[in-house]
Amino acid sequence: MNFIIAYGKYIVIAMTRMYSRILDYKGRTGRQEFRWGFAYYLGIVISGEVYTVGADVAPLWLGLDFIYELFIYLTIGALMMSIIRRLHDADRSGWAVLVILVPFIGFFMLLFLLVLNSADGPNKFGPKPHHWKYYT
């Protein structure tokens, strides 16, 4: 139970920071904040898809389809800004997100760029993000 409480708070912190900076592509986002924000996004998408697969609940879901789609698009926008800030944290340009357009290997190239270590100290995109202990 303590495991769920401890890691649940990180997802809430990452989610609130991700949505509060939905239109902000400047600055930096650390690996941990990006990882928990991405886990939140995957949880929302997977739970929504699992919910709609059941034949018994599909008619109930149709009325909420528009709200769910709007929420997914807002989350994708927030996640894209978070990806750009994560690239800034690794001292890369935000335009590097376009590497995903390269067929077959673009996804893996972007994944490699997202897991790079943070640049030590401040860089041209701003100061190093705070550690998670300051948010808890």
Tab-separated table of C-alpha atoms in Angstrom:
chain	number	residue	atom	x	y	z
A	1	MET	CA	0.000	0.000	0.000
A	2	ASN	CA	2.838	2.407	0.780
A	3	PHE	CA	4.250	1.669	-2.675
A	4	ILE	CA	1.037	2.852	-4.343
A	5	ILE	CA	0.836	5.982	-2.197
A	6	ALA	CA	4.495	6.863	-2.749
A	7	TYR	CA	4.389	6.520	-6.522
A	8	GLY	CA	0.851	7.845	-6.878
A	9	LYS	CA	1.964	11.223	-5.615
A	10	TYR	CA	4.653	11.411	-8.307
A	11	ILE	CA	2.071	10.808	-11.022
A	12	VAL	CA	-0.127	13.565	-9.586
A	13	ILE	CA	2.825	15.986	-9.463
A	14	ALA	CA	3.866	15.151	-13.027
A	15	MET	CA	0.281	15.413	-14.259
A	16	THR	CA	-0.295	18.832	-12.706
A	17	ARG	CA	3.033	20.156	-13.969
A	18	MET	CA	2.366	18.757	-17.448
A	19	TYR	CA	-1.087	20.362	-17.722
A	20	SER	CA	-0.041	23.639	-16.098
A	21	ARG	CA	2.640	24.072	-18.786
A	22	ILE	CA	0.484	22.898	-21.719
A	23	LEU	CA	1.446	25.837	-23.965
A	24	ASP	CA	4.978	26.332	-22.650
A	25	TYR	CA	7.698	24.893	-24.844
A	26	LYS	CA	10.461	26.902	-23.182
A	27	GLY	CA	12.459	25.673	-20.255
A	28	ARG	CA	13.373	22.163	-19.189
A	29	THR	CA	11.676	19.004	-17.914
A	30	GLY	CA	13.667	16.355	-16.078
A	31	ARG	CA	13.652	12.657	-16.874
A	32	GLN	CA	11.628	11.687	-13.828
A	33	GLU	CA	8.877	14.223	-14.457
A	34	PHE	CA	8.693	13.191	-18.115
A	35	ARG	CA	8.628	9.486	-17.246
A	36	TRP	CA	5.722	9.857	-14.804
A	37	GLY	CA	3.825	12.152	-17.172
A	38	PHE	CA	4.214	9.616	-19.973
A	39	ALA	CA	3.087	6.810	-17.635
A	40	TYR	CA	-0.007	8.886	-16.839
A	41	TYR	CA	-0.717	9.331	-20.563
A	42	LEU	CA	-0.352	5.607	-21.243
A	43	GLY	CA	-2.631	4.816	-18.304
A	44	ILE	CA	-5.339	7.135	-19.628
A	45	VAL	CA	-5.163	5.751	-23.165
A	46	ILE	CA	-5.057	2.101	-22.115
A	47	SER	CA	-7.876	2.460	-19.597
A	48	GLY	CA	-10.038	4.294	-22.148
A	49	GLU	CA	-9.437	1.654	-24.789
A	50	VAL	CA	-10.108	-1.204	-22.366
A	51	TYR	CA	-13.329	0.488	-21.302
A	52	THR	CA	-14.581	0.895	-24.863
A	53	VAL	CA	-13.741	-2.656	-25.947
A	54	GLY	CA	-16.471	-4.224	-23.833
A	55	ALA	CA	-19.672	-4.694	-25.844
A	56	ASP	CA	-21.891	-4.142	-22.802
A	57	VAL	CA	-20.553	-0.689	-21.999
A	58	ALA	CA	-20.086	0.609	-25.537
A	59	PRO	CA	-23.558	2.253	-25.748
A	60	LEU	CA	-22.921	4.050	-22.448
A	61	TRP	CA	-19.529	5.252	-23.638
A	62	LEU	CA	-20.798	6.788	-26.884
A	63	GLY	CA	-22.152	9.831	-25.105
A	64	LEU	CA	-18.785	10.529	-23.509
A	65	ASP	CA	-16.752	9.891	-26.643
A	66	PHE	CA	-16.377	13.574	-27.486
A	67	ILE	CA	-15.168	14.427	-23.975
A	68	TYR	CA	-12.707	11.531	-24.009
A	69	GLU	CA	-11.316	12.529	-27.414
A	70	LEU	CA	-10.944	16.156	-26.323
A	71	PHE	CA	-9.135	15.033	-23.185
A	72	ILE	CA	-6.805	12.792	-25.228
A	73	TYR	CA	-5.965	15.636	-27.626
A	74	LEU	CA	-5.210	17.998	-24.733
A	75	THR	CA	-3.024	15.334	-23.165
A	76	ILE	CA	-1.166	14.729	-26.443
A	77	GLY	CA	-0.534	18.477	-26.722
A	78	ALA	CA	0.756	18.635	-23.162
A	79	LEU	CA	2.912	15.574	-23.769
A	80	MET	CA	4.387	17.087	-26.947
A	81	MET	CA	5.387	20.224	-25.038
A	82	SER	CA	6.848	17.993	-22.342
A	83	ILE	CA	8.872	16.110	-24.994
A	84	ILE	CA	10.248	19.405	-26.310
A	85	ARG	CA	11.199	20.517	-22.789
A	86	ARG	CA	12.778	17.093	-22.171
A	87	LEU	CA	14.914	17.556	-25.287
A	88	HIS	CA	15.891	20.983	-23.973
A	89	ASP	CA	16.955	19.333	-20.724
A	90	ALA	CA	19.328	17.083	-22.686
A	91	ASP	CA	20.680	20.256	-24.389
A	92	ARG	CA	19.028	19.424	-27.726
A	93	SER	CA	16.786	21.604	-29.857
A	94	GLY	CA	13.042	21.046	-29.677
A	95	TRP	CA	13.060	20.562	-33.435
A	96	ALA	CA	14.699	17.178	-32.793
A	97	VAL	CA	11.189	15.871	-32.127
A	98	LEU	CA	10.778	15.785	-35.917
A	99	VAL	CA	13.189	12.834	-36.028
A	100	ILE	CA	10.112	10.674	-35.423
A	101	LEU	CA	9.168	11.313	-39.064
A	102	VAL	CA	12.101	9.171	-40.250
A	103	PRO	CA	10.580	5.846	-41.314
A	104	PHE	CA	11.301	2.735	-39.250
A	105	ILE	CA	14.053	4.131	-37.002
A	106	GLY	CA	12.631	7.549	-36.100
A	107	PHE	CA	10.800	6.266	-33.021
A	108	PHE	CA	13.932	4.617	-31.654
A	109	MET	CA	16.040	7.689	-32.370
A	110	LEU	CA	13.574	9.889	-30.462
A	111	LEU	CA	13.445	7.376	-27.626
A	112	PHE	CA	17.234	7.500	-27.409
A	113	LEU	CA	17.160	11.307	-27.260
A	114	LEU	CA	14.522	11.245	-24.508
A	115	VAL	CA	16.517	8.975	-22.196
A	116	LEU	CA	19.751	10.974	-22.422
A	117	ASN	CA	21.127	12.389	-19.187
A	118	SER	CA	20.287	15.940	-18.253
A	119	ALA	CA	22.856	18.605	-18.984
A	120	ASP	CA	24.709	19.527	-15.807
A	121	GLY	CA	23.839	22.954	-14.512
A	122	PRO	CA	22.108	25.638	-16.559
A	123	ASN	CA	22.190	25.498	-20.349
A	124	LYS	CA	20.871	27.764	-23.102
A	125	PHE	CA	17.295	26.600	-22.360
A	126	GLY	CA	17.288	27.517	-18.678
A	127	PRO	CA	18.311	26.276	-15.246
A	128	LYS	CA	18.344	22.601	-14.338
A	129	PRO	CA	14.912	21.399	-13.116
A	130	HIS	CA	14.433	20.902	-9.389
A	131	HIS	CA	14.706	17.451	-7.922
A	132	TRP	CA	11.466	15.716	-6.949
A	133	LYS	CA	12.140	16.080	-3.226
A	134	TYR	CA	11.247	19.761	-3.528
A	135	TYR	CA	7.753	18.909	-4.762
A	136	THR	CA	6.845	16.337	-2.114
